[in-house]
mmCIF file of C-alpha atoms and ligand atoms in Angstrom:
data_model
loop_
_atom_site.group_PDB
_atom_site.id
_atom_site.type_symbol
_atom_site.label_atom_id
_atom_site.label_comp_id
_atom_site.label_asym_id
_atom_site.label_seq_id
_atom_site.Cartn_x
_atom_site.Cartn_y
_atom_site.Cartn_z
ATOM 1 C CA MET A 1 14.603 0.099 45.782
ATOM 2 C CA ILE A 2 15.175 3.326 47.665
ATOM 3 C CA CYS A 3 12.597 5.695 49.156
ATOM 4 C CA ARG A 4 11.218 8.049 46.525
ATOM 5 C CA VAL A 5 11.325 10.965 48.960
ATOM 6 C CA CYS A 6 14.374 10.550 51.212
ATOM 7 C CA ASP A 7 16.530 7.878 49.479
ATOM 8 C CA SER A 8 16.381 5.563 52.506
ATOM 9 C CA THR A 9 16.638 1.813 51.930
ATOM 10 C CA ARG A 10 14.576 0.988 55.017
ATOM 11 C CA LEU A 11 11.307 0.179 53.240
ATOM 12 C CA ASP A 12 8.825 -2.316 54.711
ATOM 13 C CA LEU A 13 6.006 -4.029 52.812
ATOM 14 C CA VAL A 14 2.644 -3.062 54.346
ATOM 15 C CA ILE A 15 -0.057 -3.682 51.701
ATOM 16 C CA ASP A 16 0.052 -6.278 48.902
ATOM 17 C CA LEU A 17 -2.682 -6.060 46.242
ATOM 18 C CA GLY A 18 -1.066 -8.678 44.026
ATOM 19 C CA GLN A 19 -0.372 -8.418 40.315
ATOM 20 C CA GLN A 20 -2.528 -5.817 38.597
ATOM 21 C CA PRO A 21 -2.843 -4.508 35.059
ATOM 22 C CA TRP A 22 -2.181 -0.842 34.273
ATOM 23 C CA CYS A 23 -5.584 0.328 35.470
ATOM 24 C CA ASN A 24 -5.939 3.425 33.314
ATOM 25 C CA HIS A 25 -5.867 1.564 30.042
ATOM 26 C CA PHE A 26 -9.299 0.233 29.192
ATOM 27 C CA LEU A 27 -9.008 -2.441 26.530
ATOM 28 C CA ARG A 28 -10.267 -2.734 23.001
ATOM 29 C CA GLN A 29 -11.669 -6.154 22.106
ATOM 30 C CA GLU A 30 -8.456 -7.209 20.370
ATOM 31 C CA GLU A 31 -6.323 -6.239 23.384
ATOM 32 C CA ILE A 32 -8.148 -8.504 25.837
ATOM 33 C CA GLY A 33 -5.785 -10.918 27.560
ATOM 34 C CA LYS A 34 -2.690 -9.238 26.190
ATOM 35 C CA GLU A 35 -2.399 -6.554 28.865
ATOM 36 C CA PRO A 36 0.711 -6.765 31.076
ATOM 37 C CA PHE A 37 0.425 -7.142 34.849
ATOM 38 C CA TYR A 38 2.644 -5.404 37.386
ATOM 39 C CA PRO A 39 3.058 -5.793 41.161
ATOM 40 C CA LEU A 40 0.915 -3.442 43.244
ATOM 41 C CA LYS A 41 2.491 -3.207 46.681
ATOM 42 C CA VAL A 42 2.683 -0.383 49.179
ATOM 43 C CA VAL A 43 5.834 -0.035 51.250
ATOM 44 C CA HIS A 44 6.412 2.263 54.208
ATOM 45 C CA CYS A 45 9.647 4.165 54.729
ATOM 46 C CA ALA A 46 11.005 3.748 58.234
ATOM 47 C CA ASP A 47 12.881 7.040 57.943
ATOM 48 C CA CYS A 48 10.533 9.617 56.337
ATOM 49 C CA GLU A 49 7.333 7.557 56.917
ATOM 50 C CA THR A 50 6.043 8.050 53.362
ATOM 51 C CA ALA A 51 3.821 5.263 51.997
ATOM 52 C CA GLN A 52 4.653 4.503 48.379
ATOM 53 C CA LEU A 53 4.626 1.868 45.657
ATOM 54 C CA ASP A 54 7.747 -0.215 45.287
ATOM 55 C CA PHE A 55 7.338 -0.523 41.526
ATOM 56 C CA THR A 56 7.029 2.081 38.776
ATOM 57 C CA VAL A 57 5.173 1.456 35.547
ATOM 58 C CA PRO A 58 7.046 3.440 32.857
ATOM 59 C CA LYS A 59 5.610 6.956 32.720
ATOM 60 C CA GLU A 60 5.062 6.795 28.962
ATOM 61 C CA THR A 61 2.715 3.884 29.654
ATOM 62 C CA MET A 62 1.038 5.686 32.508
ATOM 63 C CA PHE A 63 0.615 9.187 31.167
ATOM 64 C CA GLY A 64 1.115 9.049 27.413
ATOM 65 C CA ASP A 65 -2.607 8.797 26.898
ATOM 66 C CA HIS A 66 -5.513 8.275 29.208
ATOM 67 C CA THR A 67 -9.266 8.527 29.139
ATOM 68 C CA TYR A 68 -9.954 10.370 32.378
ATOM 69 C CA LEU A 69 -11.645 13.732 31.868
ATOM 70 C CA SER A 70 -12.047 16.005 34.862
ATOM 71 C CA GLY A 71 -14.781 18.006 33.098
ATOM 72 C CA VAL A 72 -17.079 15.009 33.044
ATOM 73 C CA THR A 73 -18.457 15.213 36.558
ATOM 74 C CA ARG A 74 -20.353 18.189 37.792
ATOM 75 C CA SER A 75 -19.231 17.999 41.412
ATOM 76 C CA LEU A 76 -15.560 18.030 40.408
ATOM 77 C CA SER A 77 -16.050 21.014 38.142
ATOM 78 C CA GLN A 78 -17.882 22.831 40.944
ATOM 79 C CA HIS A 79 -14.997 22.084 43.273
ATOM 80 C CA PHE A 80 -12.506 23.535 40.782
ATOM 81 C CA GLU A 81 -14.641 26.638 40.416
ATOM 82 C CA GLN A 82 -14.692 27.134 44.160
ATOM 83 C CA VAL A 83 -10.909 26.689 44.306
ATOM 84 C CA ALA A 84 -10.334 29.386 41.676
ATOM 85 C CA HIS A 85 -12.587 31.828 43.536
ATOM 86 C CA GLU A 86 -10.926 31.099 46.863
ATOM 87 C CA VAL A 87 -7.387 31.566 45.561
ATOM 88 C CA ASN A 88 -8.334 34.720 43.677
ATOM 89 C CA GLN A 89 -10.054 36.366 46.623
ATOM 90 C CA ARG A 90 -7.775 35.275 49.438
ATOM 91 C CA PHE A 91 -4.425 36.086 47.889
ATOM 92 C CA PHE A 92 -4.626 38.046 44.665
ATOM 93 C CA SER A 93 -7.802 40.137 44.568
ATOM 94 C CA GLN A 94 -5.785 43.359 44.093
ATOM 95 C CA HIS A 95 -3.027 41.894 41.948
ATOM 96 C CA PRO A 96 -2.778 43.638 38.522
ATOM 97 C CA ASP A 97 -1.250 40.827 36.490
ATOM 98 C CA LYS A 98 -2.449 37.385 37.495
ATOM 99 C CA THR A 99 -1.021 34.219 36.000
ATOM 100 C CA VAL A 100 -1.675 30.594 36.876
ATOM 101 C CA LEU A 101 0.076 27.422 35.804
ATOM 102 C CA ASP A 102 -1.764 24.121 36.134
ATOM 103 C CA ILE A 103 0.433 21.029 36.150
ATOM 104 C CA GLY A 104 -1.516 18.028 34.901
ATOM 105 C CA SER A 105 -4.203 20.366 33.619
ATOM 106 C CA ASN A 106 -6.277 17.583 32.041
ATOM 107 C CA ASP A 107 -9.012 19.014 29.792
ATOM 108 C CA GLY A 108 -8.576 22.528 31.204
ATOM 109 C CA THR A 109 -11.544 22.417 33.568
ATOM 110 C CA GLN A 110 -9.653 24.048 36.437
ATOM 111 C CA LEU A 111 -8.098 26.739 34.246
ATOM 112 C CA LYS A 112 -11.389 27.713 32.638
ATOM 113 C CA HIS A 113 -12.567 28.877 36.043
ATOM 114 C CA TYR A 114 -9.466 31.060 36.416
ATOM 115 C CA GLN A 115 -9.987 32.447 32.900
ATOM 116 C CA LYS A 116 -13.462 33.575 33.876
ATOM 117 C CA LEU A 117 -11.887 35.576 36.708
ATOM 118 C CA GLY A 118 -9.537 37.355 34.299
ATOM 119 C CA TRP A 119 -6.401 35.301 34.905
ATOM 120 C CA LYS A 120 -3.830 34.513 32.257
ATOM 121 C CA VAL A 121 -3.602 30.717 32.264
ATOM 122 C CA LEU A 122 -1.291 27.970 31.079
ATOM 123 C CA GLY A 123 -1.796 24.235 31.325
ATOM 124 C CA VAL A 124 0.755 21.444 31.118
ATOM 125 C CA GLU A 125 -0.770 18.094 30.211
ATOM 126 C CA SER A 126 1.123 14.940 29.235
ATOM 127 C CA SER A 127 -1.782 13.184 27.520
ATOM 128 C CA LYS A 128 -1.897 14.338 23.909
ATOM 129 C CA GLY A 129 -5.591 13.804 23.274
ATOM 130 C CA THR A 130 -6.556 15.465 26.542
ATOM 131 C CA ALA A 131 -4.251 18.448 25.894
ATOM 132 C CA GLN A 132 -5.854 18.893 22.474
ATOM 133 C CA ARG A 133 -9.300 18.867 24.039
ATOM 134 C CA ALA A 134 -8.238 21.735 26.319
ATOM 135 C CA LEU A 135 -6.789 23.667 23.374
ATOM 136 C CA ASP A 136 -10.006 23.181 21.418
ATOM 137 C CA GLN A 137 -11.843 24.874 24.267
ATOM 138 C CA GLY A 138 -9.526 27.868 24.301
ATOM 139 C CA VAL A 139 -7.297 26.874 27.223
ATOM 140 C CA PRO A 140 -3.590 27.427 26.373
ATOM 141 C CA THR A 141 -1.951 24.058 27.027
ATOM 142 C CA GLN A 142 1.448 22.496 26.376
ATOM 143 C CA ASN A 143 1.633 18.754 25.753
ATOM 144 C CA VAL A 144 4.798 17.965 27.783
ATOM 145 C CA PHE A 145 5.925 16.300 31.015
ATOM 146 C CA PHE A 146 6.638 19.062 33.530
ATOM 147 C CA ASP A 147 10.100 19.053 35.116
ATOM 148 C CA LYS A 148 12.942 21.372 36.098
ATOM 149 C CA ILE A 149 14.035 21.943 32.497
ATOM 150 C CA LYS A 150 10.528 22.448 31.057
ATOM 151 C CA ALA A 151 9.724 24.901 33.866
ATOM 152 C CA GLN A 152 12.236 27.366 32.406
ATOM 153 C CA GLY A 153 10.418 27.667 29.105
ATOM 154 C CA LEU A 154 6.901 28.339 30.346
ATOM 155 C CA GLY A 155 7.049 32.123 30.668
ATOM 156 C CA GLY A 156 6.848 32.322 34.494
ATOM 157 C CA PRO A 157 6.969 33.374 37.225
ATOM 158 C CA PHE A 158 3.410 32.435 38.126
ATOM 159 C CA GLN A 159 1.377 33.815 41.024
ATOM 160 C CA VAL A 160 -0.358 30.472 41.338
ATOM 161 C CA ILE A 161 0.776 26.981 40.479
ATOM 162 C CA ASN A 162 -1.871 24.325 40.787
ATOM 163 C CA ALA A 163 -1.313 20.583 40.926
ATOM 164 C CA SER A 164 -4.356 18.368 41.416
ATOM 165 C CA GLY A 165 -3.677 14.704 41.935
ATOM 166 C CA VAL A 166 -0.514 14.709 39.872
ATOM 167 C CA PHE A 167 2.192 15.422 42.389
ATOM 168 C CA PHE A 168 2.895 11.760 42.573
ATOM 169 C CA HIS A 169 4.738 10.714 39.534
ATOM 170 C CA LEU A 170 7.948 10.515 41.313
ATOM 171 C CA GLU A 171 10.455 9.156 38.924
ATOM 172 C CA ASP A 172 10.871 12.895 38.401
ATOM 173 C CA LEU A 173 9.589 14.049 41.773
ATOM 174 C CA HIS A 174 12.561 16.101 42.828
ATOM 175 C CA SER A 175 12.863 17.628 39.369
ATOM 176 C CA VAL A 176 9.164 18.538 39.441
ATOM 177 C CA ALA A 177 9.500 20.120 42.878
ATOM 178 C CA ASP A 178 12.575 22.107 41.820
ATOM 179 C CA GLY A 179 10.754 23.239 38.693
ATOM 180 C CA ILE A 180 7.812 24.476 40.762
ATOM 181 C CA CYS A 181 10.136 26.327 43.115
ATOM 182 C CA SER A 182 11.897 28.014 40.188
ATOM 183 C CA CYS A 183 8.799 29.359 38.446
ATOM 184 C CA LEU A 184 6.676 30.275 41.481
ATOM 185 C CA ALA A 185 6.567 34.063 42.041
ATOM 186 C CA PRO A 186 8.116 35.299 45.344
ATOM 187 C CA ASP A 187 4.607 35.930 46.722
ATOM 188 C CA GLY A 188 3.207 32.966 44.821
ATOM 189 C CA VAL A 189 0.945 30.204 46.088
ATOM 190 C CA PHE A 190 1.436 26.597 45.089
ATOM 191 C CA LEU A 191 -1.798 24.714 45.637
ATOM 192 C CA VAL A 192 -1.354 20.962 45.949
ATOM 193 C CA GLN A 193 -4.549 18.949 45.872
ATOM 194 C CA PHE A 194 -3.931 15.348 46.768
ATOM 195 C CA LEU A 195 -5.693 12.251 48.006
ATOM 196 C CA TYR A 196 -5.203 12.361 51.735
ATOM 197 C CA MET A 197 -3.843 9.000 52.870
ATOM 198 C CA GLN A 198 -5.198 9.235 56.382
ATOM 199 C CA LYS A 199 -8.683 9.668 54.926
ATOM 200 C CA ILE A 200 -8.173 6.885 52.370
ATOM 201 C CA VAL A 201 -7.416 4.525 55.234
ATOM 202 C CA GLU A 202 -10.300 5.761 57.366
ATOM 203 C CA ASN A 203 -12.660 5.331 54.390
ATOM 204 C CA GLY A 204 -11.325 1.881 53.561
ATOM 205 C CA ALA A 205 -10.781 3.316 50.081
ATOM 206 C CA PHE A 206 -7.971 0.987 49.103
ATOM 207 C CA ASP A 207 -9.058 1.291 45.458
ATOM 208 C CA GLN A 208 -7.245 4.638 45.455
ATOM 209 C CA ILE A 209 -4.074 2.583 45.425
ATOM 210 C CA TYR A 210 -3.032 2.080 41.816
ATOM 211 C CA HIS A 211 0.086 2.319 39.707
ATOM 212 C CA GLU A 212 -0.442 5.960 38.812
ATOM 213 C CA HIS A 213 -0.357 6.904 42.496
ATOM 214 C CA LEU A 214 3.240 6.275 43.406
ATOM 215 C CA LEU A 215 3.054 8.133 46.702
ATOM 216 C CA TYR A 216 0.430 8.311 49.447
ATOM 217 C CA TYR A 217 0.901 11.505 51.372
ATOM 218 C CA ASN A 218 -0.236 12.717 54.676
ATOM 219 C CA LEU A 219 0.473 16.346 55.433
ATOM 220 C CA LYS A 220 3.562 15.506 57.470
ATOM 221 C CA THR A 221 5.165 13.510 54.694
ATOM 222 C CA LEU A 222 4.287 16.125 52.071
ATOM 223 C CA GLU A 223 5.823 18.861 54.208
ATOM 224 C CA ARG A 224 9.012 16.826 54.531
ATOM 225 C CA LEU A 225 9.283 16.679 50.752
ATOM 226 C CA LEU A 226 8.502 20.396 50.337
ATOM 227 C CA GLN A 227 11.125 21.376 52.903
ATOM 228 C CA ARG A 228 13.737 19.560 50.906
ATOM 229 C CA HIS A 229 12.982 21.924 48.001
ATOM 230 C CA GLY A 230 12.751 25.250 49.837
ATOM 231 C CA LEU A 231 8.962 25.215 50.065
ATOM 232 C CA THR A 232 6.594 25.036 53.014
ATOM 233 C CA CYS A 233 2.895 24.621 53.703
ATOM 234 C CA PHE A 234 1.156 27.583 55.392
ATOM 235 C CA ASP A 235 -2.457 26.425 55.264
ATOM 236 C CA ALA A 236 -4.379 23.230 54.563
ATOM 237 C CA TYR A 237 -7.862 21.837 54.774
ATOM 238 C CA LEU A 238 -9.772 18.742 53.688
ATOM 239 C CA ALA A 239 -12.259 18.845 50.798
ATOM 240 C CA PRO A 240 -14.748 16.044 50.043
ATOM 241 C CA ILE A 241 -13.421 15.397 46.537
ATOM 242 C CA HIS A 242 -12.573 11.712 45.926
ATOM 243 C CA GLY A 243 -13.742 10.927 49.447
ATOM 244 C CA GLY A 244 -11.183 13.210 51.112
ATOM 245 C CA SER A 245 -8.629 15.360 49.332
ATOM 246 C CA MET A 246 -6.161 17.621 51.085
ATOM 247 C CA MET A 247 -5.864 21.176 49.838
ATOM 248 C CA ALA A 248 -2.388 22.297 50.839
ATOM 249 C CA PHE A 249 -1.343 25.921 50.308
ATOM 250 C CA VAL A 250 2.392 26.140 49.830
ATOM 251 C CA GLN A 251 4.836 29.007 49.440
ATOM 252 C CA HIS A 252 8.557 29.672 49.358
ATOM 253 C CA ARG A 253 10.139 29.038 52.760
ATOM 254 C CA ASP A 254 10.593 32.804 53.173
ATOM 255 C CA GLY A 255 7.245 33.653 51.539
ATOM 256 C CA PRO A 256 4.904 36.412 52.802
ATOM 257 C CA HIS A 257 1.777 34.428 53.648
ATOM 258 C CA PRO A 258 1.168 33.934 57.371
ATOM 259 C CA SER A 259 0.311 30.483 58.694
ATOM 260 C CA THR A 260 -3.395 30.013 59.369
ATOM 261 C CA GLY A 261 -2.687 27.346 61.960
ATOM 262 C CA ARG A 262 -4.991 24.895 60.201
ATOM 263 C CA GLU A 263 -2.043 22.946 58.810
ATOM 264 C CA LYS A 264 -0.594 22.644 62.326
ATOM 265 C CA ALA A 265 -3.875 21.256 63.622
ATOM 266 C CA ILE A 266 -3.864 18.611 60.887
ATOM 267 C CA LEU A 267 -0.281 17.650 61.688
ATOM 268 C CA ALA A 268 -1.212 17.308 65.349
ATOM 269 C CA GLU A 269 -4.136 15.064 64.436
ATOM 270 C CA GLU A 270 -1.884 12.814 62.338
ATOM 271 C CA GLU A 271 0.414 12.492 65.317
ATOM 272 C CA ARG A 272 -2.449 11.677 67.668
ATOM 273 C CA LYS A 273 -3.916 9.023 65.349
ATOM 274 C CA GLY A 274 -0.552 7.549 64.432
ATOM 275 C CA SER A 275 -1.426 7.739 60.740
ATOM 276 C CA ASN A 276 2.190 7.983 59.630
ATOM 277 C CA ARG A 277 3.196 4.826 61.437
ATOM 278 C CA LYS A 278 3.798 1.425 59.929
ATOM 279 C CA ASP A 279 1.250 -0.368 62.124
ATOM 280 C CA TRP A 280 -1.486 2.013 60.877
ATOM 281 C CA TYR A 281 -0.904 0.591 57.385
ATOM 282 C CA LEU A 282 -0.662 -3.014 58.546
ATOM 283 C CA ASN A 283 -4.081 -2.638 60.167
ATOM 284 C CA PHE A 284 -5.386 -1.222 56.892
ATOM 285 C CA ALA A 285 -4.117 -4.291 55.017
ATOM 286 C CA GLN A 286 -6.100 -6.562 57.324
ATOM 287 C CA ARG A 287 -9.236 -4.511 56.766
ATOM 288 C CA ILE A 288 -8.802 -4.706 52.966
ATOM 289 C CA ALA A 289 -8.649 -8.517 53.120
ATOM 290 C CA GLN A 290 -11.809 -8.495 55.230
ATOM 291 C CA MET A 291 -13.580 -6.252 52.667
ATOM 292 C CA LYS A 292 -12.750 -8.767 49.953
ATOM 293 C CA ARG A 293 -14.381 -11.614 51.878
ATOM 294 C CA GLU A 294 -17.480 -9.507 52.593
ATOM 295 C CA ASN A 295 -17.950 -8.193 49.052
ATOM 296 C CA ILE A 296 -17.597 -11.606 47.427
ATOM 297 C CA GLU A 297 -20.144 -12.980 49.871
ATOM 298 C CA ILE A 298 -22.689 -10.186 49.260
ATOM 299 C CA LEU A 299 -22.450 -10.339 45.459
ATOM 300 C CA GLY A 300 -22.524 -14.144 45.528
ATOM 301 C CA GLU A 301 -25.696 -14.037 47.588
ATOM 302 C CA ARG A 302 -27.398 -11.671 45.087
ATOM 303 C CA LYS A 303 -26.283 -13.884 42.197
ATOM 304 C CA SER A 304 -27.628 -17.004 43.905
ATOM 305 C CA ARG A 305 -31.018 -15.288 43.999
ATOM 306 C CA GLY A 306 -30.827 -14.690 40.240
ATOM 307 C CA LYS A 307 -30.225 -10.950 40.488
ATOM 308 C CA ARG A 308 -28.722 -9.082 37.567
ATOM 309 C CA ILE A 309 -25.792 -6.883 38.629
ATOM 310 C CA TYR A 310 -24.248 -3.960 36.723
ATOM 311 C CA GLY A 311 -21.308 -1.857 37.794
ATOM 312 C CA MET A 312 -22.002 1.867 38.167
ATOM 313 C CA GLY A 313 -19.155 3.808 36.599
ATOM 314 C CA ALA A 314 -15.870 2.550 35.166
ATOM 315 C CA PRO A 315 -13.428 4.662 37.175
ATOM 316 C CA VAL A 316 -9.742 3.867 37.065
ATOM 317 C CA LYS A 317 -9.775 3.000 40.751
ATOM 318 C CA GLY A 318 -12.529 0.452 40.146
ATOM 319 C CA ASN A 319 -9.982 -1.725 38.400
ATOM 320 C CA THR A 320 -7.884 -2.049 41.545
ATOM 321 C CA LEU A 321 -10.971 -3.177 43.390
ATOM 322 C CA LEU A 322 -12.277 -5.577 40.717
ATOM 323 C CA ASN A 323 -8.866 -7.177 40.191
ATOM 324 C CA TYR A 324 -8.108 -7.530 43.880
ATOM 325 C CA PHE A 325 -11.588 -8.912 44.618
ATOM 326 C CA GLN A 326 -11.393 -11.015 41.405
ATOM 327 C CA ILE A 327 -14.860 -9.898 40.315
ATOM 328 C CA GLY A 328 -15.436 -10.375 36.590
ATOM 329 C CA PRO A 329 -18.190 -10.687 33.975
ATOM 330 C CA ALA A 330 -19.545 -13.855 35.599
ATOM 331 C CA THR A 331 -20.744 -11.610 38.427
ATOM 332 C CA ILE A 332 -21.106 -8.154 36.860
ATOM 333 C CA ASP A 333 -22.602 -8.032 33.338
ATOM 334 C CA CYS A 334 -21.243 -4.615 32.423
ATOM 335 C CA LEU A 335 -19.925 -1.313 33.743
ATOM 336 C CA VAL A 336 -22.250 1.603 33.032
ATOM 337 C CA GLU A 337 -20.315 4.745 32.168
ATOM 338 C CA LYS A 338 -20.905 8.284 30.873
ATOM 339 C CA ASN A 339 -17.447 8.973 29.474
ATOM 340 C CA GLU A 340 -17.675 8.514 25.697
ATOM 341 C CA LEU A 341 -13.931 7.824 25.447
ATOM 342 C CA ARG A 342 -14.603 4.482 27.112
ATOM 343 C CA ARG A 343 -17.317 3.377 24.673
ATOM 344 C CA ASN A 344 -17.016 -0.284 23.601
ATOM 345 C CA LEU A 345 -13.973 -0.877 25.820
ATOM 346 C CA PHE A 346 -13.370 -3.534 28.493
ATOM 347 C CA SER A 347 -11.976 -3.229 32.000
ATOM 348 C CA PRO A 348 -8.310 -4.274 32.198
ATOM 349 C CA GLY A 349 -7.664 -7.547 34.002
ATOM 350 C CA MET A 350 -11.258 -8.596 34.587
ATOM 351 C CA HIS A 351 -12.543 -7.791 31.062
ATOM 352 C CA ILE A 352 -15.984 -6.515 31.993
ATOM 353 C CA PRO A 353 -17.594 -4.728 28.997
ATOM 354 C CA ILE A 354 -18.431 -1.039 29.296
ATOM 355 C CA ARG A 355 -21.821 0.269 28.206
ATOM 356 C CA MET A 356 -22.954 3.867 27.836
ATOM 357 C CA GLU A 357 -25.440 5.037 30.434
ATOM 358 C CA ASN A 358 -27.841 6.550 27.893
ATOM 359 C CA GLU A 359 -28.089 3.207 26.094
ATOM 360 C CA ILE A 360 -29.199 1.147 29.062
ATOM 361 C CA GLN A 361 -32.790 0.141 28.287
ATOM 362 C CA THR A 362 -33.565 -1.915 31.373
ATOM 363 C CA ALA A 363 -32.101 -1.264 34.783
ATOM 364 C CA PRO A 364 -30.448 -4.198 36.580
ATOM 365 C CA ASP A 365 -31.577 -5.440 39.984
ATOM 366 C CA VAL A 366 -28.367 -4.250 41.594
ATOM 367 C CA TYR A 367 -25.899 -1.486 40.828
ATOM 368 C CA TYR A 368 -22.455 -2.128 42.301
ATOM 369 C CA VAL A 369 -21.162 1.424 42.573
ATOM 370 C CA LEU A 370 -17.492 1.698 41.679
ATOM 371 C CA ALA A 371 -17.687 5.500 41.375
ATOM 372 C CA TRP A 372 -18.547 5.660 45.092
ATOM 373 C CA ASN A 373 -16.977 9.087 45.523
ATOM 374 C CA PHE A 374 -19.960 10.567 43.664
ATOM 375 C CA LYS A 375 -22.439 8.833 45.935
ATOM 376 C CA HIS A 376 -24.784 11.767 46.474
ATOM 377 C CA GLU A 377 -24.763 12.774 42.809
ATOM 378 C CA ILE A 378 -25.484 9.185 41.765
ATOM 379 C CA LEU A 379 -28.287 8.612 44.260
ATOM 380 C CA LYS A 380 -29.874 11.920 43.287
ATOM 381 C CA ASN A 381 -29.636 11.226 39.549
ATOM 382 C CA HIS A 382 -31.144 7.770 39.996
ATOM 383 C CA ALA A 383 -33.899 8.520 42.485
ATOM 384 C CA ASP A 384 -36.370 6.888 40.075
ATOM 385 C CA LEU A 385 -34.448 3.600 40.108
ATOM 386 C CA LEU A 386 -34.189 3.653 43.887
ATOM 387 C CA ALA A 387 -37.929 4.194 44.088
ATOM 388 C CA ARG A 388 -38.423 1.148 41.859
ATOM 389 C CA GLY A 389 -36.365 -1.004 44.199
ATOM 390 C CA VAL A 390 -33.040 -1.141 42.369
ATOM 391 C CA GLU A 391 -30.369 -1.816 44.959
ATOM 392 C CA PHE A 392 -27.249 0.361 45.052
ATOM 393 C CA LEU A 393 -24.316 -1.390 46.720
ATOM 394 C CA PHE A 394 -21.276 0.639 47.728
ATOM 395 C CA PRO A 395 -18.113 -1.461 48.091
ATOM 396 C CA VAL A 396 -16.465 1.580 49.634
ATOM 397 C CA ASP A 397 -18.845 3.709 51.635
ATOM 398 C CA PRO A 398 -17.109 6.718 53.117
ATOM 399 C CA ASP A 399 -18.732 9.025 55.589
ATOM 400 C CA TRP A 400 -17.927 12.073 53.500
ATOM 401 C CA VAL A 401 -18.494 12.360 49.752
ATOM 402 C CA ALA A 402 -19.524 14.907 47.128
HETATM 403 ZN ZN1 ZN B 501 11.816 7.908 53.018
#
């Protein structure tokens, strides 16, 4: 194994979450027990300091089809709308011919907001069903894996290239980065939205570690990768999406956009906290083990008092948590979910059945909230249940959520 960013062989194990199933594949009844398990371990590179998985599930398994739809949640769609407005106004308000490419465009939610502002849009989405859904809604989308070769045939250059939570499939990382560089206009802005590792650690949100996320960037480690491909970050800030996502604004190394200084402040904070250092991650590993002991104890106590417990949401990340904690249907009767694509399916590994939210007749005594990043939305939508004494437990309870 060599480092996915810098090719170093000096990789140290820092977090071991055991053997886990491919978390984005919810199971049909007949698939239960047949799902393969893969190691889920985070290693830290002693040279470039990037945290990363030491094992890659084949990308056809990971991205060939999935059931995550970004349009499903209102707060995420609102965030994407705000992003489109910000980019349009800050950089291209006077530009006559505006084009945006979204890599990993999902169901086209982000691009629809650009369309409303008069932009010409193109999405690239590797999941066939999801790409079709975007097409059905009038968002031009190609069903391919983006890389250096594919970049040539997309009709660039683009003023804006967007990548939300997808800049991590790094079998092809360097090819993806080269492709972005080649089809980004000279004055273009590449907006990378990624789970910010420093915040993941501070939130205790270890469930964000799963096979799809091969790399765990801080701003320093992202910048190192960008530099290698002739790109550089000139602005960045944190947004509350997924409990703390970094919005990094990137341009060509000789691009025209002046630094705002915000990215430098973030880099300085990483240095001060030591969040790129190996011991930062070793401390995190200890905290994760402690969370497991605490969660098993709390749920066991509720069970011993005869309480009925449902999971709230069946997010992909919930499978990391359930499998690592070893919480199954003996503890949680079902996972309550809105996404119709997950109807009648079971969680991989722990095999908890999924039920649709609008079909739940009687509320449980306890909701164990796996979709914790939508805490405020969930508590608001279920104010009636709270008033009736239903308990909402948050296994991960960050200080900052949508
Ligand atoms: Zn490295």
